[in-house]
Coordinates of C-alpha atoms and ligand atoms in Angstrom, one line a residue:
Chain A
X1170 CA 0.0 0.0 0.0
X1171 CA 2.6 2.2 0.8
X1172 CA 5.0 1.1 -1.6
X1173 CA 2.5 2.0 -4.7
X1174 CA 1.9 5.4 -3.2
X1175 CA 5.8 6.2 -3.3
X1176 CA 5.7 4.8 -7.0
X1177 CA 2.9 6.8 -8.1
X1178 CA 4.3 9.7 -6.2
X1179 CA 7.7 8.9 -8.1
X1180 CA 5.6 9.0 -11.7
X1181 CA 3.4 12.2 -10.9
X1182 CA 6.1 13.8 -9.9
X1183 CA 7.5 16.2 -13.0
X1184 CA 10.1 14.9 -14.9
X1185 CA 12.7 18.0 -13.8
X1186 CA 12.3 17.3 -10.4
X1187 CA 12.4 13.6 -10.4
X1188 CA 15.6 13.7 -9.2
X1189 CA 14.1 15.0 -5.7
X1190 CA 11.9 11.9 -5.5
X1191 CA 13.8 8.9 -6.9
X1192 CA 11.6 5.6 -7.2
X1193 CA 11.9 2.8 -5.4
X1194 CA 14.5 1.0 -7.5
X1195 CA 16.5 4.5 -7.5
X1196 CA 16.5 4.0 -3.2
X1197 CA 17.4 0.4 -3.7
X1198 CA 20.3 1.0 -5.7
X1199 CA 21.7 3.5 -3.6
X1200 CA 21.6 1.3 -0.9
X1201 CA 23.0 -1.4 -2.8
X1202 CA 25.9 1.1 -3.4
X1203 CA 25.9 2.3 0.0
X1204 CA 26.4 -1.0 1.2
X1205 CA 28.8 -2.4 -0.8
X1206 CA 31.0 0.7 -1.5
X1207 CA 31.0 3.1 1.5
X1208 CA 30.9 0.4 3.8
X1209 CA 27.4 1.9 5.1
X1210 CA 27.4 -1.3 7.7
X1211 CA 29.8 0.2 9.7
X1212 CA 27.6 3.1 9.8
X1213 CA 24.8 1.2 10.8
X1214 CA 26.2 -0.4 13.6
X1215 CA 27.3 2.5 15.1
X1216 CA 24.2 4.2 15.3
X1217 CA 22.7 0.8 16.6
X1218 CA 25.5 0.7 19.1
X1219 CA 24.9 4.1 20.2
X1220 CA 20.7 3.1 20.9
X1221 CA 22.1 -0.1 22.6
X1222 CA 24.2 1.6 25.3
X1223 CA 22.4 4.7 25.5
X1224 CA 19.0 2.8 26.1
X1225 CA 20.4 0.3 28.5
X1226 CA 21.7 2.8 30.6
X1227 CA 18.5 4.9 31.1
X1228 CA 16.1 1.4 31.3
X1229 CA 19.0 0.3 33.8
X1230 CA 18.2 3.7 36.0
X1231 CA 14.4 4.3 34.4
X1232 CA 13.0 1.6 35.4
X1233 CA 13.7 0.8 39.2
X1234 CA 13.3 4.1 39.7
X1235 CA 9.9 4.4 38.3
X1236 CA 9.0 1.2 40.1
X1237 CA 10.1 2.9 43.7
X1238 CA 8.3 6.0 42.8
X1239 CA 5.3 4.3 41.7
X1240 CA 5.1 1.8 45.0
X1241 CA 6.4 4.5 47.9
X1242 CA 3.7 8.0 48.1
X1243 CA 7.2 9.5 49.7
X1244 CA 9.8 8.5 47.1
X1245 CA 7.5 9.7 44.4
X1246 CA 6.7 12.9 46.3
X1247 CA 10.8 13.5 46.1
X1248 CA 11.5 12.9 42.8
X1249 CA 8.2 13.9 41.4
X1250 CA 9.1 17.8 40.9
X1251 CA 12.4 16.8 39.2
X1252 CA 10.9 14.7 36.7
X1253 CA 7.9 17.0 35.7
X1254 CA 10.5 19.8 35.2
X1255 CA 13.2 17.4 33.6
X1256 CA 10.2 16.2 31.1
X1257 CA 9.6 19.8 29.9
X1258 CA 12.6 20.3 29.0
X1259 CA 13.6 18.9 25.2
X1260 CA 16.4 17.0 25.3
X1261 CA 17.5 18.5 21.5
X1262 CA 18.2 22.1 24.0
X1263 CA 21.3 19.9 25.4
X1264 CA 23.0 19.8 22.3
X1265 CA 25.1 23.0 22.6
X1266 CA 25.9 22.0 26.0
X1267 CA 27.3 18.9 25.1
X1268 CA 29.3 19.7 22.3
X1269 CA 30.7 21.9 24.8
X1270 CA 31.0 19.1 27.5
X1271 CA 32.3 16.1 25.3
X1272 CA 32.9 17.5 21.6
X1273 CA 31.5 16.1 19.0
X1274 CA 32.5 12.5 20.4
X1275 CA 30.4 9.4 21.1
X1276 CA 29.5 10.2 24.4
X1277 CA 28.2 13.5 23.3
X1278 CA 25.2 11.5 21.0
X1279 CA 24.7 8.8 23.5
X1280 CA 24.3 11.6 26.4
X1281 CA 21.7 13.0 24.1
X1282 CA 19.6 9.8 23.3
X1283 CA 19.7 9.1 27.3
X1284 CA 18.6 12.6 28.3
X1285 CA 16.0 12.4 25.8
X1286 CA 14.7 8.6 26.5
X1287 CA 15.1 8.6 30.5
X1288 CA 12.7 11.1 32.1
X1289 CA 10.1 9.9 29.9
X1290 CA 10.4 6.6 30.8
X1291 CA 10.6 6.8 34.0
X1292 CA 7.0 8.1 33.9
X1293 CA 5.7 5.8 31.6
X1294 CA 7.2 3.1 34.5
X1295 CA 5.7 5.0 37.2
X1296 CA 2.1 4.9 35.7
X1297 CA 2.7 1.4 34.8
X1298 CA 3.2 0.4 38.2
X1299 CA 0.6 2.4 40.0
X1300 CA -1.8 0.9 37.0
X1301 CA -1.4 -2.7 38.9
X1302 CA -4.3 -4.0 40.1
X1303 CA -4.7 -2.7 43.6
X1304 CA -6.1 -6.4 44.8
X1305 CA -2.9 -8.2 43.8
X1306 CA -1.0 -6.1 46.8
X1307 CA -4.0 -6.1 49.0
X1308 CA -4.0 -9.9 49.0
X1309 CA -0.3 -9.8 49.5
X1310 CA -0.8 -8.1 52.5
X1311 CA -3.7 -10.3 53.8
X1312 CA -1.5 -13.4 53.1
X1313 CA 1.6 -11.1 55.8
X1314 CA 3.7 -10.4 52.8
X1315 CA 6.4 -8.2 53.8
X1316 CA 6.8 -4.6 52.1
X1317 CA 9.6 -6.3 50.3
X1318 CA 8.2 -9.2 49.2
X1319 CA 5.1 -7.2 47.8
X1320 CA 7.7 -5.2 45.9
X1321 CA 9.6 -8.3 44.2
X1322 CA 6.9 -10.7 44.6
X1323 CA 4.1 -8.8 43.5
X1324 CA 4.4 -5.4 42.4
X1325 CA 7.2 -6.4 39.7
X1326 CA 6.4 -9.3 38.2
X1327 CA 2.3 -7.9 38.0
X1328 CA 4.0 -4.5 35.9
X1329 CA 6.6 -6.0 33.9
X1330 CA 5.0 -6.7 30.5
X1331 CA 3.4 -3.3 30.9
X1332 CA 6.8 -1.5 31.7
X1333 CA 8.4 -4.0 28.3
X1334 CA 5.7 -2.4 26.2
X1335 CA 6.7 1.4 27.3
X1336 CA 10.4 0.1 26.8
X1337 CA 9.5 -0.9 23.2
X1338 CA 7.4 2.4 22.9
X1339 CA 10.4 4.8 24.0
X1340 CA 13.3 2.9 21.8
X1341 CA 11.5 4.4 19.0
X1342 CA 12.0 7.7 20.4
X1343 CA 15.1 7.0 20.6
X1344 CA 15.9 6.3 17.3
X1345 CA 14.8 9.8 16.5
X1346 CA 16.8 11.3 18.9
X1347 CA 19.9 9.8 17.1
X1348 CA 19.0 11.2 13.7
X1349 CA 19.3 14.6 15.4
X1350 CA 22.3 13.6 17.3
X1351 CA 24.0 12.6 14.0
X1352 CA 23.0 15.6 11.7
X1353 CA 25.0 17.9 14.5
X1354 CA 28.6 17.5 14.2
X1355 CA 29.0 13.4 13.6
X1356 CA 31.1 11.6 11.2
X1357 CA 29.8 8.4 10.9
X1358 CA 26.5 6.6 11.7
X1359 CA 23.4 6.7 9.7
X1360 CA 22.4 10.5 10.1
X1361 CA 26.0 11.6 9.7
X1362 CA 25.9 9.6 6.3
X1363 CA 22.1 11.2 5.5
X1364 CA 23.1 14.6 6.5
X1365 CA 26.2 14.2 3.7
X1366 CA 23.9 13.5 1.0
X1367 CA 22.0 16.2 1.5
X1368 CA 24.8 19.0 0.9
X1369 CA 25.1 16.8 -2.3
X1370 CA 21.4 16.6 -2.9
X1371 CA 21.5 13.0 -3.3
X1372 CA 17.7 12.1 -2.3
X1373 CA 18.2 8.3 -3.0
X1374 CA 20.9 8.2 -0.2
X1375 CA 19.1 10.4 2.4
X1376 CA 15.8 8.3 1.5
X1377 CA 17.9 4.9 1.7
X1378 CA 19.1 6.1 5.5
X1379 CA 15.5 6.4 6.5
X1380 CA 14.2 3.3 4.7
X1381 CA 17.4 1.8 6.8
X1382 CA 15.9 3.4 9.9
X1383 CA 12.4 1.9 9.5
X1384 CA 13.7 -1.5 8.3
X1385 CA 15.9 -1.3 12.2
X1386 CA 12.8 0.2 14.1
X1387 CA 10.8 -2.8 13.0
X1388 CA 13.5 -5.3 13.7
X1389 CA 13.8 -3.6 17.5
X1390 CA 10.3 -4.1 17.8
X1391 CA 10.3 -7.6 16.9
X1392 CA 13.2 -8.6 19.0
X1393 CA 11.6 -6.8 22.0
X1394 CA 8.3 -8.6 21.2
X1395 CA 10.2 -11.7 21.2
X1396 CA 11.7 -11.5 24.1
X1397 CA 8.5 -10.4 26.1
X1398 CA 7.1 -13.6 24.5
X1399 CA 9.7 -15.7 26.6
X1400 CA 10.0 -13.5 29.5
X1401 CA 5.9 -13.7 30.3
X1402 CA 4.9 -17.0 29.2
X1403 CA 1.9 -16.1 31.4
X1404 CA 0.6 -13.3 29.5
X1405 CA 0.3 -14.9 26.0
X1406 CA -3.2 -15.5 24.9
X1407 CA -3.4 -18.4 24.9
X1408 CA -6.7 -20.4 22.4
X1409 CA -8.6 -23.2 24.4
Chain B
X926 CA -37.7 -7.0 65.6
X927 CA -38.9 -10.8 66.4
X928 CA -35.8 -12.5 64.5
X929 CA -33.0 -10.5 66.4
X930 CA -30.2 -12.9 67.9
X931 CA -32.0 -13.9 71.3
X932 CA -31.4 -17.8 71.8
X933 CA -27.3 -17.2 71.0
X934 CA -25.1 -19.8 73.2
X935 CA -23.3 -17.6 75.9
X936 CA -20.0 -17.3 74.6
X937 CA -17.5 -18.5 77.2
X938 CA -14.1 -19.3 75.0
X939 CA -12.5 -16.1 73.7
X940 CA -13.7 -15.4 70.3
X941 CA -12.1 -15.4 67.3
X942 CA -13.3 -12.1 66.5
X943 CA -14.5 -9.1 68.8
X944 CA -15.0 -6.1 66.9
X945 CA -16.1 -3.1 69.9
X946 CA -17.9 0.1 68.7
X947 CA -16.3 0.6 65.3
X948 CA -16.7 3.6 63.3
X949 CA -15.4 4.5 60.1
X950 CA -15.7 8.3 58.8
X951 CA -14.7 9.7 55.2
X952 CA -14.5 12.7 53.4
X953 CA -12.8 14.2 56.8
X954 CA -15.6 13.4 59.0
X955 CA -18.6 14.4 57.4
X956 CA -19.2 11.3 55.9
X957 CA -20.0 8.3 58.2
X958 CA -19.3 5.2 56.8
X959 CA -20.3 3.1 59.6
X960 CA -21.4 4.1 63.4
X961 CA -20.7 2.5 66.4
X962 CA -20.4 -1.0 65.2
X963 CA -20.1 -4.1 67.5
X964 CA -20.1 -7.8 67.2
X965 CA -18.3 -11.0 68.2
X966 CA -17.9 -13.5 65.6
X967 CA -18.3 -17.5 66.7
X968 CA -15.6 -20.4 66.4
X969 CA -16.4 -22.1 62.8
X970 CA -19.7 -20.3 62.1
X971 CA -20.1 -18.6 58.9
X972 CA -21.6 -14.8 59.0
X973 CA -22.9 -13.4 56.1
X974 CA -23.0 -9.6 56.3
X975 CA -26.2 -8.7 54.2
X976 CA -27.7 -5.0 53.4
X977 CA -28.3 -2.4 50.5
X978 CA -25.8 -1.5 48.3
X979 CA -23.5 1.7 50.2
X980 CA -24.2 -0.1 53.7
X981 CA -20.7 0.0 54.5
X982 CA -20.5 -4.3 54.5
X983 CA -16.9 -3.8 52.2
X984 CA -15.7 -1.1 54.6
X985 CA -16.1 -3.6 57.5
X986 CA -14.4 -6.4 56.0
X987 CA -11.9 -4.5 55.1
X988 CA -11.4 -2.9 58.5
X989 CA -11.8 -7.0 60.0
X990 CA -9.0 -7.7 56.8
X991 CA -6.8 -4.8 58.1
X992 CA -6.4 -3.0 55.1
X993 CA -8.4 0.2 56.0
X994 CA -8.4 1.8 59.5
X995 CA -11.5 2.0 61.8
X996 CA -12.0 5.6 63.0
X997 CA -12.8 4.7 66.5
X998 CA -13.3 1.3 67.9
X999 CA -11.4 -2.2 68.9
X1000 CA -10.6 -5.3 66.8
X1001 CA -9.6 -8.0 68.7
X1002 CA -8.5 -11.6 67.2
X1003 CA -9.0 -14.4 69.8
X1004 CA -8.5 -11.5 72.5
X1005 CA -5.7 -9.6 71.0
X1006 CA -6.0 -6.0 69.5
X1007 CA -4.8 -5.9 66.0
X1008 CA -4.2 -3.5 63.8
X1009 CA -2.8 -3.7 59.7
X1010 CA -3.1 -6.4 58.1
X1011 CA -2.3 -10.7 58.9
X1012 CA -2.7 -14.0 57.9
X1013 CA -4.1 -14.8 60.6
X1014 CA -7.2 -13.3 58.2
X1015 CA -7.3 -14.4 54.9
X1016 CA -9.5 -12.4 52.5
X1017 CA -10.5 -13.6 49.4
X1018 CA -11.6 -10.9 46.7
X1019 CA -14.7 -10.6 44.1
X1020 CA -11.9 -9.7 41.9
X1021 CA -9.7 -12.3 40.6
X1022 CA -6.6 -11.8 42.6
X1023 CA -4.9 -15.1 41.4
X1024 CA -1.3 -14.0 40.5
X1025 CA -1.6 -14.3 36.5
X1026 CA 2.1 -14.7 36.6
X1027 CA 2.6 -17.8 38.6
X1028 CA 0.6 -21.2 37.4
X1029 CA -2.2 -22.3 40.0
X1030 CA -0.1 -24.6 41.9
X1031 CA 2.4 -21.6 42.2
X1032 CA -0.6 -19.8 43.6
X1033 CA -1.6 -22.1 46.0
X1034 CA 2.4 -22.3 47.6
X1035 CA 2.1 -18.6 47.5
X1036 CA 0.9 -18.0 50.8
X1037 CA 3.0 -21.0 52.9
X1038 CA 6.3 -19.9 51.3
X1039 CA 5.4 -15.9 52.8
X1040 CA 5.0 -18.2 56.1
X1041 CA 7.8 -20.0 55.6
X1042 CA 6.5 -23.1 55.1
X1043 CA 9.6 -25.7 54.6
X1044 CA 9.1 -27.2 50.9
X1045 CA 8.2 -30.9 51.2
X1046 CA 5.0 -29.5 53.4
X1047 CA 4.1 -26.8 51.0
X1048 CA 4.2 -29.4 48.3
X1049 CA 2.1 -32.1 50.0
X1050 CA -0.7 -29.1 51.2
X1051 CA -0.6 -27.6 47.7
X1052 CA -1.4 -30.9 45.9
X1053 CA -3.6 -31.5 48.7
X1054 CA -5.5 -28.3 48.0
X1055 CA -5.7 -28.5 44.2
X1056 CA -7.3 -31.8 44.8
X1057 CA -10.3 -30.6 47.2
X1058 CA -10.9 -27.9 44.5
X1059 CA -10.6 -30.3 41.6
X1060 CA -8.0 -28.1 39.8
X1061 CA -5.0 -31.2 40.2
X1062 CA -5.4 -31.2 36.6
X1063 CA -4.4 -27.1 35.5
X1064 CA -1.8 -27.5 38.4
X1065 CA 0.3 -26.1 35.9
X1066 CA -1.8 -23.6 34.2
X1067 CA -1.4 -19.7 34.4
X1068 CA -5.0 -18.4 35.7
X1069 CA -4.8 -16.8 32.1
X1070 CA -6.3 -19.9 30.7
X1071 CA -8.3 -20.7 33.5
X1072 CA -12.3 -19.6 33.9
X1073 CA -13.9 -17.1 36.3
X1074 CA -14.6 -20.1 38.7
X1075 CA -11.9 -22.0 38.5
X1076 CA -9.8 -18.6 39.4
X1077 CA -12.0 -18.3 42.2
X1078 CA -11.1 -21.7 43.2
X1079 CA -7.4 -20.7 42.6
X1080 CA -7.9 -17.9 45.2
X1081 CA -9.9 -20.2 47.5
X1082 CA -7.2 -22.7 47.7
X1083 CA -4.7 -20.5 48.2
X1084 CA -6.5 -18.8 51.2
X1085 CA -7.3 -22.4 52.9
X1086 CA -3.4 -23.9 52.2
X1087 CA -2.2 -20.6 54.3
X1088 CA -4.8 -22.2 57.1
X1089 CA -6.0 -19.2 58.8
X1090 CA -8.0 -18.5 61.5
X1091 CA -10.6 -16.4 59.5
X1092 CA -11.6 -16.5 56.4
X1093 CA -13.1 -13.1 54.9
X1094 CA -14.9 -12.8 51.6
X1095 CA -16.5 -9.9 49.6
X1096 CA -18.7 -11.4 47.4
X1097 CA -16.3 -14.1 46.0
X1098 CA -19.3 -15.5 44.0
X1099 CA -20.1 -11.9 42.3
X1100 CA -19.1 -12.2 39.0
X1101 CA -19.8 -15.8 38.4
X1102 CA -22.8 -17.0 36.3
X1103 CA -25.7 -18.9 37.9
X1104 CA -24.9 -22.3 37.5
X1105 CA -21.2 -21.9 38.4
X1106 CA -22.4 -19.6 41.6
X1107 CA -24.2 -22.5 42.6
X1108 CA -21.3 -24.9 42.5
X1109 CA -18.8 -22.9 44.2
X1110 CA -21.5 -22.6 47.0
X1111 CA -21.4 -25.9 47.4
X1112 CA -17.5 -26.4 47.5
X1113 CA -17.3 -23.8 49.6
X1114 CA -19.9 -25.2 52.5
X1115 CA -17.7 -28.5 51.7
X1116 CA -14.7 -26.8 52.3
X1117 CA -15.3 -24.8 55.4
X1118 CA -16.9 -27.5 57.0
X1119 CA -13.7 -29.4 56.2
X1120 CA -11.3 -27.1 57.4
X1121 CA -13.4 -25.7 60.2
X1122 CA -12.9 -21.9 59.8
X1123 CA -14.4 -19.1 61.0
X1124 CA -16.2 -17.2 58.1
X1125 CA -17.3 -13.8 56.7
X1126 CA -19.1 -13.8 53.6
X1127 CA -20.8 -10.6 51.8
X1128 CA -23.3 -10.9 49.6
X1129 CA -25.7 -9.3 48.1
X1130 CA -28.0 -12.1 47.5
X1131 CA -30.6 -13.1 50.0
X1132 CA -30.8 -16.6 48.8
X1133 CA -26.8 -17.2 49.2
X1134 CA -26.9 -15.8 52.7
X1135 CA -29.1 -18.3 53.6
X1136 CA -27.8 -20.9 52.2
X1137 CA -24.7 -20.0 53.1
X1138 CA -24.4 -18.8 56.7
X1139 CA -25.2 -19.7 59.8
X1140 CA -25.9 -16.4 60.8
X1141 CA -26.8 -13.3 58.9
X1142 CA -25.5 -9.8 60.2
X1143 CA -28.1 -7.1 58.5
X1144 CA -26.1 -3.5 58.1
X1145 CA -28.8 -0.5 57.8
X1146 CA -27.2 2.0 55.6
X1147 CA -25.9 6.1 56.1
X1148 CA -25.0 5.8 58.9
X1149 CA -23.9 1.8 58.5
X1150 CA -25.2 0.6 61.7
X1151 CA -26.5 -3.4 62.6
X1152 CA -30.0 -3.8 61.7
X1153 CA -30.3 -7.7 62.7
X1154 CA -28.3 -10.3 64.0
X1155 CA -30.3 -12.9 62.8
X1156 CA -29.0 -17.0 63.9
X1157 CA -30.2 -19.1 61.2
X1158 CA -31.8 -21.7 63.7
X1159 CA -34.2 -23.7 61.3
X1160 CA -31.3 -25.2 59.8
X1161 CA -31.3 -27.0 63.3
X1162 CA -27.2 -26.5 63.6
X1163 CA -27.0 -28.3 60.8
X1164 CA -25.0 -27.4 57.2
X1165 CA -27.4 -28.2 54.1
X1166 CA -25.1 -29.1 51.2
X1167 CA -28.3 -30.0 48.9
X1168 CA -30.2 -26.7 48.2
X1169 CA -33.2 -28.0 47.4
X1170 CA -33.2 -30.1 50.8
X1171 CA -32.7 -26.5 52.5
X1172 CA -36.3 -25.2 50.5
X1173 CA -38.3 -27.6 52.1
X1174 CA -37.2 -26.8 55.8
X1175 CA -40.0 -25.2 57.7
X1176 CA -39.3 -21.9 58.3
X1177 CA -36.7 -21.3 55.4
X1178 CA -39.7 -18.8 53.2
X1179 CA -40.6 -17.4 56.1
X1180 CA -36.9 -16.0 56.6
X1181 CA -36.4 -15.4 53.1
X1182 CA -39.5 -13.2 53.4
X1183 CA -38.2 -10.7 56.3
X1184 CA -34.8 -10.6 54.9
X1185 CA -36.6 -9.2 51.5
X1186 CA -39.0 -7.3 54.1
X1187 CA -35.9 -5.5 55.4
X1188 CA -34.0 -4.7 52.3
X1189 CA -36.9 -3.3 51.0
X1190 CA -37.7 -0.9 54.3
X1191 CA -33.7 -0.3 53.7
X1192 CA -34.0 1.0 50.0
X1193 CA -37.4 3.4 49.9
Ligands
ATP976 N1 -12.6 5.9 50.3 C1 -13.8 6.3 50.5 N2 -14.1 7.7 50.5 C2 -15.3 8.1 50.7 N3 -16.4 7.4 50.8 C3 -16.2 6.0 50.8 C4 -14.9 5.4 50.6 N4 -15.1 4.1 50.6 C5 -16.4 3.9 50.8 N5 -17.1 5.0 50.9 C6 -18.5 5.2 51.1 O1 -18.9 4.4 52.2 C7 -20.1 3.8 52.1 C8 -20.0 2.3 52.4 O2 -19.3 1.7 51.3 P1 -19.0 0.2 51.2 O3 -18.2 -0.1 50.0 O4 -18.5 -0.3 52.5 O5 -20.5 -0.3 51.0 P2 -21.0 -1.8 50.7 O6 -22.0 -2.1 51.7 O7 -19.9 -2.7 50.5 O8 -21.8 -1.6 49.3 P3 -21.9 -2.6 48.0 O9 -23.0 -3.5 48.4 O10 -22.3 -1.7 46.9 O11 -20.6 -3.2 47.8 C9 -20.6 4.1 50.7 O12 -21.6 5.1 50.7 C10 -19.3 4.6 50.0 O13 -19.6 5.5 49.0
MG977 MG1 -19.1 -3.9 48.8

């Protein structure tokens, strides 16, 4: 479906400006060249490397933090402030900042993906945890379940696949985050290699780095699908 | 009223449960929930707390469960004051509160592993459990792919293998369909008989109260206050496990009549 409306979009558009909407073959080519001649895979799994770390560390600090600020009225009350204020502010403001800070190194991009990913997580894993079903830690505490063990026992394992699904959600973000990251001062990785063609107007290249960018979104998702599948064997529908 | 408790043994062991002038307020006082509330619950009787809907029943579980605070007043379990929540009370809730992410025997050990339970006991009690609710077949089932009941069944067994001393339910039955209503019923008089607990049961039906306790606690509502304390003594001290056997006891209608008297003087 969508495929035939960039085709027909290709063929309506005059022949002048074709040039400025290349056809499908056109991308494929260039990506075939891409590829094959400017070693574009390194490219790639640079940017993918940056996601990795950059999401890993704000899930590794996102999530129990959201899960203590949903579960404790008083640790929510602390941090609560902090993140509303922290949420507010876009992450792209940073930029100048960090190319202060770190250059225009890696730690500069991945600082940006995890300022932009982490506040907003940790509210998506705060209202995921509060969302539980308030009976689940009521019958913990009529069985004497300790604080504790209603915490690991209960409260995690009943949020999990919800706090997965916001995980999921926000790695897309993230991916647009590093587009931005790249296009500012970056050598390599996808956006750097996007932002190059452009000087050059060579649409078949930036067009190839986006269709690149889709085809990696939809492989994150499926991975992260994947894995919820064999984390939460429980949650599958099951047919009877 | 003719039917309020007057032929009750004297209690001389301690009781299970003493609840002493319990109040409850909301909405920072101007909204009383329940006023002045006192009973004593019996060793191995079942109590069915019965009124209209807003009576405050919930509210008084609860407060008996632990999880919400009285405003004034005394809980006592067998003579000592508690507050917060315990297993000594078990509570088993008209929502499905199986843990969807632990199979039904993983349920059932839930409870006895929080007590500690060493693992060759928790093992025999579990199987034990699953058995007496006929669920030894989905032992190993997530309640995903269970039904209402047999979730309910889930919860039940869970509550029983943790053995305690009271057993509290807010309409467990609720959201089950007739036929299926009907059959827990039974299981459960089968159970509780069984186990000998000490039980209270809301409910919103007049027919399940009766079949059910043996002794029906009548809340008036705004403020919630005890209308009756009504001892079922036509069942003779007797459990009916056959419903249809309980119909033909004389005095049964009669019952059934004032309790609908009642809830209708409660609702105008
Ligand atoms: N947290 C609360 N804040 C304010 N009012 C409350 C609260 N909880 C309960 N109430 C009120 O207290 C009264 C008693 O409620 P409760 O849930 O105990 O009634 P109930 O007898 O269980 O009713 P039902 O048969 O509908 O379940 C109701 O009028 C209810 O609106
Ligand atoms: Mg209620």
């Amino acid at each position: 479906m969508f495929l035939g409306l960039w085709e027909a979009g290709h063929y309506l558009t005059p022949a002048s400006a074709r040039k400025f909407f290349p056809s499908i073959g056109e991308v494929g080519s260039a990506l075939y060249v891409l590829f094959a001649e400017r070693n574009f895979l390194q490219d790639v799994s640079v940017s993918c490397w940056r996601i990795f770390i950059s999401f890993m560390a704000a899930s590794a600090i996102a999530v129990p933090i959201g899960i203590l600020m949903g579960s404790f009225g008083n640790i929510r009350a602390l941090f609560n402030p902090t993140l509303t204020a922290w949420r507010y502010l876009p992450a792209a403001s940073f930029i100048p900042l960090l190319l202060v800070w770190f250059g225009p190194t890696d730690q500069a991009k991945i600082a940006l993906l995890f300022i932009g990913v982490i506040f907003f997580l940790i509210s998506l894993v705060l209202d995921n945890t509060t969302a539980i079903q308030k009976e689940f830690v009521e019958a913990g505490l009529t069985m004497g379940a300790s604080r504790r063990t209603i915490l690991t026992g209960i409260v995690v394992p009943a949020a999990l696949p919800a706090i997965f699904d916001s995980m999921r959600n926000m790695i897309a973000v993230s991916w647009t985050y590093l587009v931005i990251a790249e296009i500012v001062g970056a050598q390599d990785g996808i956006g750097a290699v996007m932002m190059r063609a452009g000087r050059f107007l060579n649409v078949d290249v930036i067009m190839a780095g986006i269709v690149t960018i889709g085809a990696l979104g939809l492989l994150t998702d499926l991975i992260f699908r994947g894995i919820c599948r064999a984390l939460f064997p429980w949650n599958v529908e099951r047919r009877s | 009223m003719n039917i309020v408790a007057k032929d009750f043994t004297p209690v001389t062991t301690v009781p299970p449960l003493k609840a002493s002038r319990i109040s409850k307020e909301y909405l920072g006082g101007t909204f009383k929930a329940l006023d002045d509330v006192s009973f004593e619950l019996q060793e191995n009787q079942i109590t069915a707390f019965v009124g209209p809907s807003g009576c405050g029943k919930t509210t008084m579980l609860r407060i008996i469960a632990g999880l919400e605070y009285p405003t004034r007043g005394r809980l006592e379990v067998f003579g000592k004051n508690v507050q917060g929540p315990g297993p000594d009370r078990g509570m088993i809730f008209q929502a499905y509160t199986s843990f969807p992410w632990l199979t039904a025997m993983q349920n059932v050990e839930y409870g006895m592993k929080i007590l500690k339970v060493p693992a060759a006991e928790r093992r025999e009690r579990t199987m034990n459990f699953l058995k007496l609710v006929h669920l030894e077949k989905f032992a190993d089932s997530y309640p995903r792919s269970l039904s209402g009941g047999m979730k309910q069944r889930v919860a039940l067994a869970r509550t029983l293998a943790q053995n305690p001393a009271i057993i509290l339910m807010d309409e467990p039955f609720g959201a089950l369909d007739a036929q299926v209503r009907w059959e827990m019923q039974e299981l459960m008089i089968e159970l509780i008989e069984r186990e000998k607990k000490t039980v209270v049961a809301i409910t919103h039906d007049i027919e399940e109260a009766i079949y059910l306790a043996d002794r029906i606690i009548f809340f008036s509502r705004q403020p919630g206050r005890i209308k009756a304390d009504i001892p079922l003594t036509f069942k003779g001290g007797r459990r009916i496990k056959q419903k249809e056997e309980l119909l033909e006891l004389p005095g049964y209608a009669e019952l059934e009549r004032q309790l609908f008297a009642m809830m209708r003087e409660e609702i105008k």
